[in-house]
């Protein structure tokens, strides 16, 4: 819970400062936390907010999205994410 609150604060500060890279990174980390330990549906929404991403972060996004889909009971969608 503390990590989530701190990442939300970082994302908000980055958004206020106009630092898109830091905002995307914090959003990806938040989505990863939610995919594994929280609300996978919320993680999927956050991942949509993280776009567009550079190629390396895009790979991470696909892995987090696959995890969130699997945890949300969307096995076919999770598999599709890993095939992209």
mmCIF file of N, CA, C and O in Angstrom:
data_model
loop_
_atom_site.group_PDB
_atom_site.id
_atom_site.type_symbol
_atom_site.label_atom_id
_atom_site.label_comp_id
_atom_site.label_asym_id
_atom_site.label_seq_id
_atom_site.Cartn_x
_atom_site.Cartn_y
_atom_site.Cartn_z
ATOM 1 N N UNK A 1 0.826 -1.196 0.000
ATOM 2 C CA UNK A 1 0.000 0.000 0.000
ATOM 3 C C UNK A 1 0.870 1.260 0.000
ATOM 4 O O UNK A 1 0.550 2.226 -0.671
ATOM 5 N N UNK A 2 1.960 1.211 0.752
ATOM 6 C CA UNK A 2 2.835 2.382 0.814
ATOM 7 C C UNK A 2 3.524 2.620 -0.524
ATOM 8 O O UNK A 2 3.629 3.758 -0.995
ATOM 9 N N UNK A 3 3.997 1.537 -1.150
ATOM 10 C CA UNK A 3 4.658 1.667 -2.451
ATOM 11 C C UNK A 3 3.695 2.246 -3.477
ATOM 12 O O UNK A 3 4.069 3.108 -4.279
ATOM 13 N N UNK A 4 2.452 1.780 -3.439
ATOM 14 C CA UNK A 4 1.449 2.281 -4.378
ATOM 15 C C UNK A 4 1.220 3.777 -4.175
ATOM 16 O O UNK A 4 1.191 4.540 -5.139
ATOM 17 N N UNK A 5 1.092 4.194 -2.928
ATOM 18 C CA UNK A 5 0.865 5.613 -2.631
ATOM 19 C C UNK A 5 2.043 6.465 -3.097
ATOM 20 O O UNK A 5 1.856 7.549 -3.663
ATOM 21 N N UNK A 6 3.251 5.969 -2.876
ATOM 22 C CA UNK A 6 4.428 6.730 -3.284
ATOM 23 C C UNK A 6 4.535 6.810 -4.816
ATOM 24 O O UNK A 6 4.877 7.864 -5.355
ATOM 25 N N UNK A 7 4.239 5.719 -5.493
ATOM 26 C CA UNK A 7 4.277 5.746 -6.963
ATOM 27 C C UNK A 7 3.195 6.660 -7.530
ATOM 28 O O UNK A 7 3.416 7.353 -8.529
ATOM 29 N N UNK A 8 2.026 6.673 -6.898
ATOM 30 C CA UNK A 8 0.976 7.587 -7.349
ATOM 31 C C UNK A 8 1.415 9.036 -7.178
ATOM 32 O O UNK A 8 1.151 9.872 -8.042
ATOM 33 N N UNK A 9 2.123 9.320 -6.082
ATOM 34 C CA UNK A 9 2.631 10.680 -5.861
ATOM 35 C C UNK A 9 3.688 11.039 -6.905
ATOM 36 O O UNK A 9 3.699 12.163 -7.427
ATOM 37 N N UNK A 10 4.562 10.099 -7.234
ATOM 38 C CA UNK A 10 5.590 10.342 -8.260
ATOM 39 C C UNK A 10 4.929 10.592 -9.610
ATOM 40 O O UNK A 10 5.304 11.522 -10.340
ATOM 41 N N UNK A 11 3.937 9.771 -9.955
ATOM 42 C CA UNK A 11 3.239 9.944 -11.240
ATOM 43 C C UNK A 11 2.556 11.306 -11.303
ATOM 44 O O UNK A 11 2.613 11.991 -12.330
ATOM 45 N N UNK A 12 1.931 11.711 -10.210
ATOM 46 C CA UNK A 12 1.252 13.009 -10.180
ATOM 47 C C UNK A 12 2.259 14.156 -10.296
ATOM 48 O O UNK A 12 2.035 15.115 -11.046
ATOM 49 N N UNK A 13 3.378 14.052 -9.587
ATOM 50 C CA UNK A 13 4.401 15.104 -9.660
ATOM 51 C C UNK A 13 4.989 15.181 -11.068
ATOM 52 O O UNK A 13 5.188 16.279 -11.601
ATOM 53 N N UNK A 14 5.238 14.029 -11.669
ATOM 54 C CA UNK A 14 5.783 14.015 -13.034
ATOM 55 C C UNK A 14 4.793 14.626 -14.011
ATOM 56 O O UNK A 14 5.176 15.371 -14.916
ATOM 57 N N UNK A 15 3.521 14.325 -13.824
ATOM 58 C CA UNK A 15 2.483 14.899 -14.690
ATOM 59 C C UNK A 15 2.458 16.418 -14.530
ATOM 60 O O UNK A 15 2.412 17.157 -15.510
ATOM 61 N N UNK A 16 2.535 16.890 -13.282
ATOM 62 C CA UNK A 16 2.533 18.333 -13.013
ATOM 63 C C UNK A 16 3.747 19.026 -13.627
ATOM 64 O O UNK A 16 3.646 20.168 -14.080
ATOM 65 N N UNK A 17 4.876 18.330 -13.630
ATOM 66 C CA UNK A 17 6.107 18.902 -14.182
ATOM 67 C C UNK A 17 6.222 18.728 -15.686
ATOM 68 O O UNK A 17 7.137 19.248 -16.306
ATOM 69 N N UNK A 18 5.322 17.947 -16.263
ATOM 70 C CA UNK A 18 5.375 17.698 -17.697
ATOM 71 C C UNK A 18 6.447 16.703 -18.100
ATOM 72 O O UNK A 18 6.874 16.671 -19.253
ATOM 73 N N UNK A 19 6.885 15.876 -17.159
ATOM 74 C CA UNK A 19 7.915 14.872 -17.428
ATOM 75 C C UNK A 19 7.231 13.568 -17.838
ATOM 76 O O UNK A 19 6.930 12.710 -17.013
ATOM 77 N N UNK A 20 7.007 13.425 -19.143
ATOM 78 C CA UNK A 20 6.280 12.263 -19.641
ATOM 79 C C UNK A 20 7.012 10.950 -19.381
ATOM 80 O O UNK A 20 6.380 9.929 -19.098
ATOM 81 N N UNK A 21 8.311 10.949 -19.482
ATOM 82 C CA UNK A 21 9.075 9.733 -19.242
ATOM 83 C C UNK A 21 8.906 9.223 -17.815
ATOM 84 O O UNK A 21 8.663 8.040 -17.592
ATOM 85 N N UNK A 22 9.032 10.122 -16.848
ATOM 86 C CA UNK A 22 8.868 9.734 -15.436
ATOM 87 C C UNK A 22 7.429 9.321 -15.157
ATOM 88 O O UNK A 22 7.185 8.366 -14.415
ATOM 89 N N UNK A 23 6.479 10.005 -15.773
ATOM 90 C CA UNK A 23 5.066 9.653 -15.574
ATOM 91 C C UNK A 23 4.785 8.256 -16.117
ATOM 92 O O UNK A 23 4.157 7.435 -15.462
ATOM 93 N N UNK A 24 5.295 7.972 -17.318
ATOM 94 C CA UNK A 24 5.079 6.645 -17.909
ATOM 95 C C UNK A 24 5.724 5.559 -17.067
ATOM 96 O O UNK A 24 5.142 4.498 -16.844
ATOM 97 N N UNK A 25 6.941 5.812 -16.587
ATOM 98 C CA UNK A 25 7.655 4.820 -15.774
ATOM 99 C C UNK A 25 6.902 4.543 -14.484
ATOM 100 O O UNK A 25 6.720 3.386 -14.102
ATOM 101 N N UNK A 26 6.457 5.590 -13.801
ATOM 102 C CA UNK A 26 5.702 5.402 -12.560
ATOM 103 C C UNK A 26 4.395 4.667 -12.840
ATOM 104 O O UNK A 26 3.978 3.800 -12.068
ATOM 105 N N UNK A 27 3.749 5.000 -13.946
ATOM 106 C CA UNK A 27 2.496 4.338 -14.313
ATOM 107 C C UNK A 27 2.728 2.860 -14.590
ATOM 108 O O UNK A 27 1.936 2.007 -14.167
ATOM 109 N N UNK A 28 3.821 2.526 -15.271
ATOM 110 C CA UNK A 28 4.158 1.124 -15.525
ATOM 111 C C UNK A 28 4.406 0.369 -14.222
ATOM 112 O O UNK A 28 3.943 -0.761 -14.052
ATOM 113 N N UNK A 29 5.138 0.996 -13.311
ATOM 114 C CA UNK A 29 5.401 0.351 -12.024
ATOM 115 C C UNK A 29 4.116 0.149 -11.233
ATOM 116 O O UNK A 29 3.907 -0.907 -10.621
ATOM 117 N N UNK A 30 3.243 1.154 -11.231
ATOM 118 C CA UNK A 30 1.944 1.021 -10.556
ATOM 119 C C UNK A 30 1.119 -0.103 -11.158
ATOM 120 O O UNK A 30 0.523 -0.911 -10.441
ATOM 121 N N UNK A 31 1.098 -0.166 -12.472
ATOM 122 C CA UNK A 31 0.343 -1.225 -13.145
ATOM 123 C C UNK A 31 0.900 -2.594 -12.782
ATOM 124 O O UNK A 31 0.140 -3.545 -12.565
ATOM 125 N N UNK A 32 2.217 -2.699 -12.686
ATOM 126 C CA UNK A 32 2.832 -3.960 -12.298
ATOM 127 C C UNK A 32 2.424 -4.389 -10.899
ATOM 128 O O UNK A 32 2.106 -5.558 -10.662
ATOM 129 N N UNK A 33 2.425 -3.434 -9.965
ATOM 130 C CA UNK A 33 1.967 -3.736 -8.601
ATOM 131 C C UNK A 33 0.522 -4.212 -8.602
ATOM 132 O O UNK A 33 0.179 -5.197 -7.946
ATOM 133 N N UNK A 34 -0.316 -3.492 -9.316
ATOM 134 C CA UNK A 34 -1.735 -3.846 -9.336
ATOM 135 C C UNK A 34 -1.982 -5.170 -10.050
ATOM 136 O O UNK A 34 -2.854 -5.938 -9.647
ATOM 137 N N UNK A 35 -1.215 -5.454 -11.090
ATOM 138 C CA UNK A 35 -1.378 -6.718 -11.817
ATOM 139 C C UNK A 35 -1.057 -7.905 -10.918
ATOM 140 O O UNK A 35 -1.742 -8.923 -10.949
ATOM 141 N N UNK A 36 -0.016 -7.758 -10.102
ATOM 142 C CA UNK A 36 0.412 -8.868 -9.251
ATOM 143 C C UNK A 36 -0.332 -8.932 -7.923
ATOM 144 O O UNK A 36 -0.671 -10.014 -7.463
ATOM 145 N N UNK A 37 -0.567 -7.793 -7.301
ATOM 146 C CA UNK A 37 -1.030 -7.790 -5.907
ATOM 147 C C UNK A 37 -2.341 -7.064 -5.661
ATOM 148 O O UNK A 37 -2.768 -6.966 -4.516
ATOM 149 N N UNK A 38 -2.923 -6.518 -6.679
ATOM 150 C CA UNK A 38 -4.094 -5.687 -6.446
ATOM 151 C C UNK A 38 -5.221 -5.991 -7.394
ATOM 152 O O UNK A 38 -5.713 -7.109 -7.465
ATOM 153 N N UNK A 39 -5.572 -5.008 -8.151
ATOM 154 C CA UNK A 39 -6.718 -5.072 -9.050
ATOM 155 C C UNK A 39 -6.221 -5.167 -10.493
ATOM 156 O O UNK A 39 -5.814 -4.162 -11.080
ATOM 157 N N UNK A 40 -6.239 -6.358 -11.095
ATOM 158 C CA UNK A 40 -5.708 -6.489 -12.453
ATOM 159 C C UNK A 40 -6.484 -5.679 -13.487
ATOM 160 O O UNK A 40 -5.904 -5.216 -14.464
ATOM 161 N N UNK A 41 -7.770 -5.472 -13.265
ATOM 162 C CA UNK A 41 -8.547 -4.644 -14.205
ATOM 163 C C UNK A 41 -8.048 -3.198 -14.164
ATOM 164 O O UNK A 41 -7.927 -2.537 -15.194
ATOM 165 N N UNK A 42 -7.742 -2.692 -12.975
ATOM 166 C CA UNK A 42 -7.204 -1.328 -12.838
ATOM 167 C C UNK A 42 -5.828 -1.246 -13.496
ATOM 168 O O UNK A 42 -5.470 -0.243 -14.103
ATOM 169 N N UNK A 43 -5.056 -2.326 -13.368
ATOM 170 C CA UNK A 43 -3.738 -2.359 -14.006
ATOM 171 C C UNK A 43 -3.871 -2.183 -15.513
ATOM 172 O O UNK A 43 -3.095 -1.445 -16.131
ATOM 173 N N UNK A 44 -4.859 -2.830 -16.102
ATOM 174 C CA UNK A 44 -5.062 -2.715 -17.549
ATOM 175 C C UNK A 44 -5.410 -1.284 -17.952
ATOM 176 O O UNK A 44 -4.941 -0.785 -18.971
ATOM 177 N N UNK A 45 -6.207 -0.616 -17.134
ATOM 178 C CA UNK A 45 -6.534 0.797 -17.404
ATOM 179 C C UNK A 45 -5.275 1.650 -17.312
ATOM 180 O O UNK A 45 -5.014 2.495 -18.168
ATOM 181 N N UNK A 46 -4.475 1.419 -16.284
ATOM 182 C CA UNK A 46 -3.226 2.188 -16.129
ATOM 183 C C UNK A 46 -2.290 1.972 -17.321
ATOM 184 O O UNK A 46 -1.610 2.897 -17.759
ATOM 185 N N UNK A 47 -2.232 0.744 -17.812
ATOM 186 C CA UNK A 47 -1.350 0.470 -18.946
ATOM 187 C C UNK A 47 -1.760 1.272 -20.176
ATOM 188 O O UNK A 47 -0.899 1.732 -20.932
ATOM 189 N N UNK A 48 -3.050 1.458 -20.359
ATOM 190 C CA UNK A 48 -3.508 2.297 -21.467
ATOM 191 C C UNK A 48 -3.040 3.738 -21.283
ATOM 192 O O UNK A 48 -2.756 4.431 -22.250
ATOM 193 N N UNK A 49 -2.943 4.188 -20.024
ATOM 194 C CA UNK A 49 -2.490 5.548 -19.720
ATOM 195 C C UNK A 49 -0.989 5.721 -19.955
ATOM 196 O O UNK A 49 -0.512 6.842 -20.081
ATOM 197 N N UNK A 50 -0.251 4.615 -19.989
ATOM 198 C CA UNK A 50 1.208 4.679 -20.122
ATOM 199 C C UNK A 50 1.667 4.877 -21.561
ATOM 200 O O UNK A 50 2.809 5.231 -21.806
ATOM 201 N N UNK A 51 0.805 4.631 -22.516
ATOM 202 C CA UNK A 51 1.176 4.745 -23.932
ATOM 203 C C UNK A 51 1.409 6.199 -24.304
ATOM 204 O O UNK A 51 0.812 7.076 -23.721
ATOM 205 N N UNK A 52 2.188 6.496 -25.298
ATOM 206 C CA UNK A 52 3.099 5.643 -26.070
ATOM 207 C C UNK A 52 4.412 5.428 -25.316
ATOM 208 O O UNK A 52 4.819 6.265 -24.513
ATOM 209 N N UNK A 53 5.059 4.334 -25.597
ATOM 210 C CA UNK A 53 6.293 3.962 -24.899
ATOM 211 C C UNK A 53 7.419 3.685 -25.873
ATOM 212 O O UNK A 53 7.189 3.229 -26.993
ATOM 213 N N UNK A 54 8.659 3.914 -25.420
ATOM 214 C CA UNK A 54 9.808 3.497 -26.215
ATOM 215 C C UNK A 54 9.844 1.960 -26.266
ATOM 216 O O UNK A 54 9.245 1.292 -25.420
ATOM 217 N N UNK A 55 10.560 1.373 -27.230
ATOM 218 C CA UNK A 55 10.539 -0.083 -27.427
ATOM 219 C C UNK A 55 10.836 -0.925 -26.179
ATOM 220 O O UNK A 55 10.137 -1.895 -25.921
ATOM 221 N N UNK A 56 11.856 -0.566 -25.402
ATOM 222 C CA UNK A 56 12.199 -1.376 -24.232
ATOM 223 C C UNK A 56 11.064 -1.364 -23.205
ATOM 224 O O UNK A 56 10.716 -2.407 -22.649
ATOM 225 N N UNK A 57 10.490 -0.211 -22.960
ATOM 226 C CA UNK A 57 9.374 -0.132 -22.014
ATOM 227 C C UNK A 57 8.124 -0.791 -22.597
ATOM 228 O O UNK A 57 7.277 -1.279 -21.859
ATOM 229 N N UNK A 58 8.013 -0.826 -23.902
ATOM 230 C CA UNK A 58 6.874 -1.498 -24.550
ATOM 231 C C UNK A 58 6.882 -2.994 -24.225
ATOM 232 O O UNK A 58 5.844 -3.590 -23.984
ATOM 233 N N UNK A 59 8.068 -3.590 -24.186
ATOM 234 C CA UNK A 59 8.190 -5.004 -23.820
ATOM 235 C C UNK A 59 7.697 -5.208 -22.388
ATOM 236 O O UNK A 59 6.943 -6.139 -22.102
ATOM 237 N N UNK A 60 8.123 -4.332 -21.492
ATOM 238 C CA UNK A 60 7.670 -4.426 -20.103
ATOM 239 C C UNK A 60 6.153 -4.277 -20.016
ATOM 240 O O UNK A 60 5.488 -5.008 -19.291
ATOM 241 N N UNK A 61 5.597 -3.338 -20.774
ATOM 242 C CA UNK A 61 4.154 -3.145 -20.780
ATOM 243 C C UNK A 61 3.434 -4.425 -21.213
ATOM 244 O O UNK A 61 2.451 -4.823 -20.597
ATOM 245 N N UNK A 62 3.931 -5.083 -22.248
ATOM 246 C CA UNK A 62 3.296 -6.315 -22.714
ATOM 247 C C UNK A 62 3.348 -7.409 -21.654
ATOM 248 O O UNK A 62 2.381 -8.149 -21.471
ATOM 249 N N UNK A 63 4.458 -7.498 -20.921
ATOM 250 C CA UNK A 63 4.557 -8.497 -19.856
ATOM 251 C C UNK A 63 3.605 -8.195 -18.710
ATOM 252 O O UNK A 63 2.936 -9.101 -18.194
ATOM 253 N N UNK A 64 3.518 -6.928 -18.315
ATOM 254 C CA UNK A 64 2.588 -6.548 -17.247
ATOM 255 C C UNK A 64 1.157 -6.758 -17.707
ATOM 256 O O UNK A 64 0.315 -7.270 -16.959
ATOM 257 N N UNK A 65 0.859 -6.395 -18.957
ATOM 258 C CA UNK A 65 -0.491 -6.585 -19.487
ATOM 259 C C UNK A 65 -0.863 -8.078 -19.503
ATOM 260 O O UNK A 65 -1.966 -8.459 -19.146
ATOM 261 N N UNK A 66 0.074 -8.936 -19.886
ATOM 262 C CA UNK A 66 -0.187 -10.378 -19.889
ATOM 263 C C UNK A 66 -0.458 -10.880 -18.476
ATOM 264 O O UNK A 66 -1.379 -11.673 -18.251
ATOM 265 N N UNK A 67 0.311 -10.400 -17.506
ATOM 266 C CA UNK A 67 0.090 -10.786 -16.109
ATOM 267 C C UNK A 67 -1.279 -10.335 -15.629
ATOM 268 O O UNK A 67 -2.019 -11.099 -15.003
ATOM 269 N N UNK A 68 -1.626 -9.092 -15.931
ATOM 270 C CA UNK A 68 -2.925 -8.554 -15.497
ATOM 271 C C UNK A 68 -4.070 -9.333 -16.149
ATOM 272 O O UNK A 68 -5.063 -9.661 -15.479
ATOM 273 N N UNK A 69 -3.934 -9.637 -17.417
ATOM 274 C CA UNK A 69 -4.986 -10.398 -18.109
ATOM 275 C C UNK A 69 -5.146 -11.782 -17.487
ATOM 276 O O UNK A 69 -6.272 -12.241 -17.265
ATOM 277 N N UNK A 70 -4.029 -12.427 -17.203
ATOM 278 C CA UNK A 70 -4.094 -13.756 -16.593
ATOM 279 C C UNK A 70 -4.778 -13.693 -15.228
ATOM 280 O O UNK A 70 -5.656 -14.490 -14.920
ATOM 281 N N UNK A 71 -4.395 -12.713 -14.405
ATOM 282 C CA UNK A 71 -4.983 -12.576 -13.064
ATOM 283 C C UNK A 71 -6.451 -12.178 -13.115
ATOM 284 O O UNK A 71 -7.199 -12.451 -12.195
ATOM 285 N N UNK A 72 -6.858 -11.542 -14.217
ATOM 286 C CA UNK A 72 -8.259 -11.142 -14.385
ATOM 287 C C UNK A 72 -9.087 -12.251 -15.033
ATOM 288 O O UNK A 72 -10.265 -12.060 -15.319
ATOM 289 N N UNK A 73 -8.463 -13.397 -15.271
ATOM 290 C CA UNK A 73 -9.191 -14.518 -15.856
ATOM 291 C C UNK A 73 -9.328 -14.459 -17.364
ATOM 292 O O UNK A 73 -10.210 -15.070 -17.942
ATOM 293 N N UNK A 74 -8.451 -13.725 -18.008
ATOM 294 C CA UNK A 74 -8.483 -13.575 -19.468
ATOM 295 C C UNK A 74 -7.289 -14.296 -20.094
ATOM 296 O O UNK A 74 -6.378 -13.684 -20.648
ATOM 297 N N UNK A 75 -7.290 -15.612 -20.003
ATOM 298 C CA UNK A 75 -6.137 -16.407 -20.440
ATOM 299 C C UNK A 75 -5.811 -16.204 -21.915
ATOM 300 O O UNK A 75 -4.642 -16.073 -22.288
ATOM 301 N N UNK A 76 -6.823 -16.174 -22.769
ATOM 302 C CA UNK A 76 -6.563 -16.002 -24.203
ATOM 303 C C UNK A 76 -5.942 -14.650 -24.501
ATOM 304 O O UNK A 76 -5.014 -14.537 -25.316
ATOM 305 N N UNK A 77 -6.439 -13.623 -23.845
ATOM 306 C CA UNK A 77 -5.880 -12.281 -24.043
ATOM 307 C C UNK A 77 -4.444 -12.218 -23.522
ATOM 308 O O UNK A 77 -3.581 -11.579 -24.126
ATOM 309 N N UNK A 78 -4.178 -12.881 -22.395
ATOM 310 C CA UNK A 78 -2.824 -12.911 -21.842
ATOM 311 C C UNK A 78 -1.862 -13.564 -22.834
ATOM 312 O O UNK A 78 -0.783 -13.052 -23.100
ATOM 313 N N UNK A 79 -2.276 -14.681 -23.399
ATOM 314 C CA UNK A 79 -1.452 -15.373 -24.383
ATOM 315 C C UNK A 79 -1.202 -14.493 -25.605
ATOM 316 O O UNK A 79 -0.103 -14.435 -26.136
ATOM 317 N N UNK A 80 -2.220 -13.800 -26.049
ATOM 318 C CA UNK A 80 -2.096 -12.920 -27.214
ATOM 319 C C UNK A 80 -1.084 -11.805 -26.959
ATOM 320 O O UNK A 80 -0.334 -11.417 -27.848
ATOM 321 N N UNK A 81 -1.061 -11.282 -25.735
ATOM 322 C CA UNK A 81 -0.115 -10.222 -25.400
ATOM 323 C C UNK A 81 1.320 -10.705 -25.545
ATOM 324 O O UNK A 81 2.198 -9.972 -25.979
ATOM 325 N N UNK A 82 1.553 -11.946 -25.165
ATOM 326 C CA UNK A 82 2.915 -12.494 -25.236
ATOM 327 C C UNK A 82 3.336 -12.833 -26.654
ATOM 328 O O UNK A 82 4.512 -12.984 -26.934
ATOM 329 N N UNK A 83 2.378 -12.930 -27.562
ATOM 330 C CA UNK A 83 2.699 -13.231 -28.955
ATOM 331 C C UNK A 83 2.988 -11.972 -29.761
ATOM 332 O O UNK A 83 3.463 -12.057 -30.875
ATOM 333 N N UNK A 84 2.692 -10.792 -29.208
ATOM 334 C CA UNK A 84 2.941 -9.532 -29.934
ATOM 335 C C UNK A 84 4.403 -9.266 -30.139
ATOM 336 O O UNK A 84 5.262 -9.451 -29.467
#
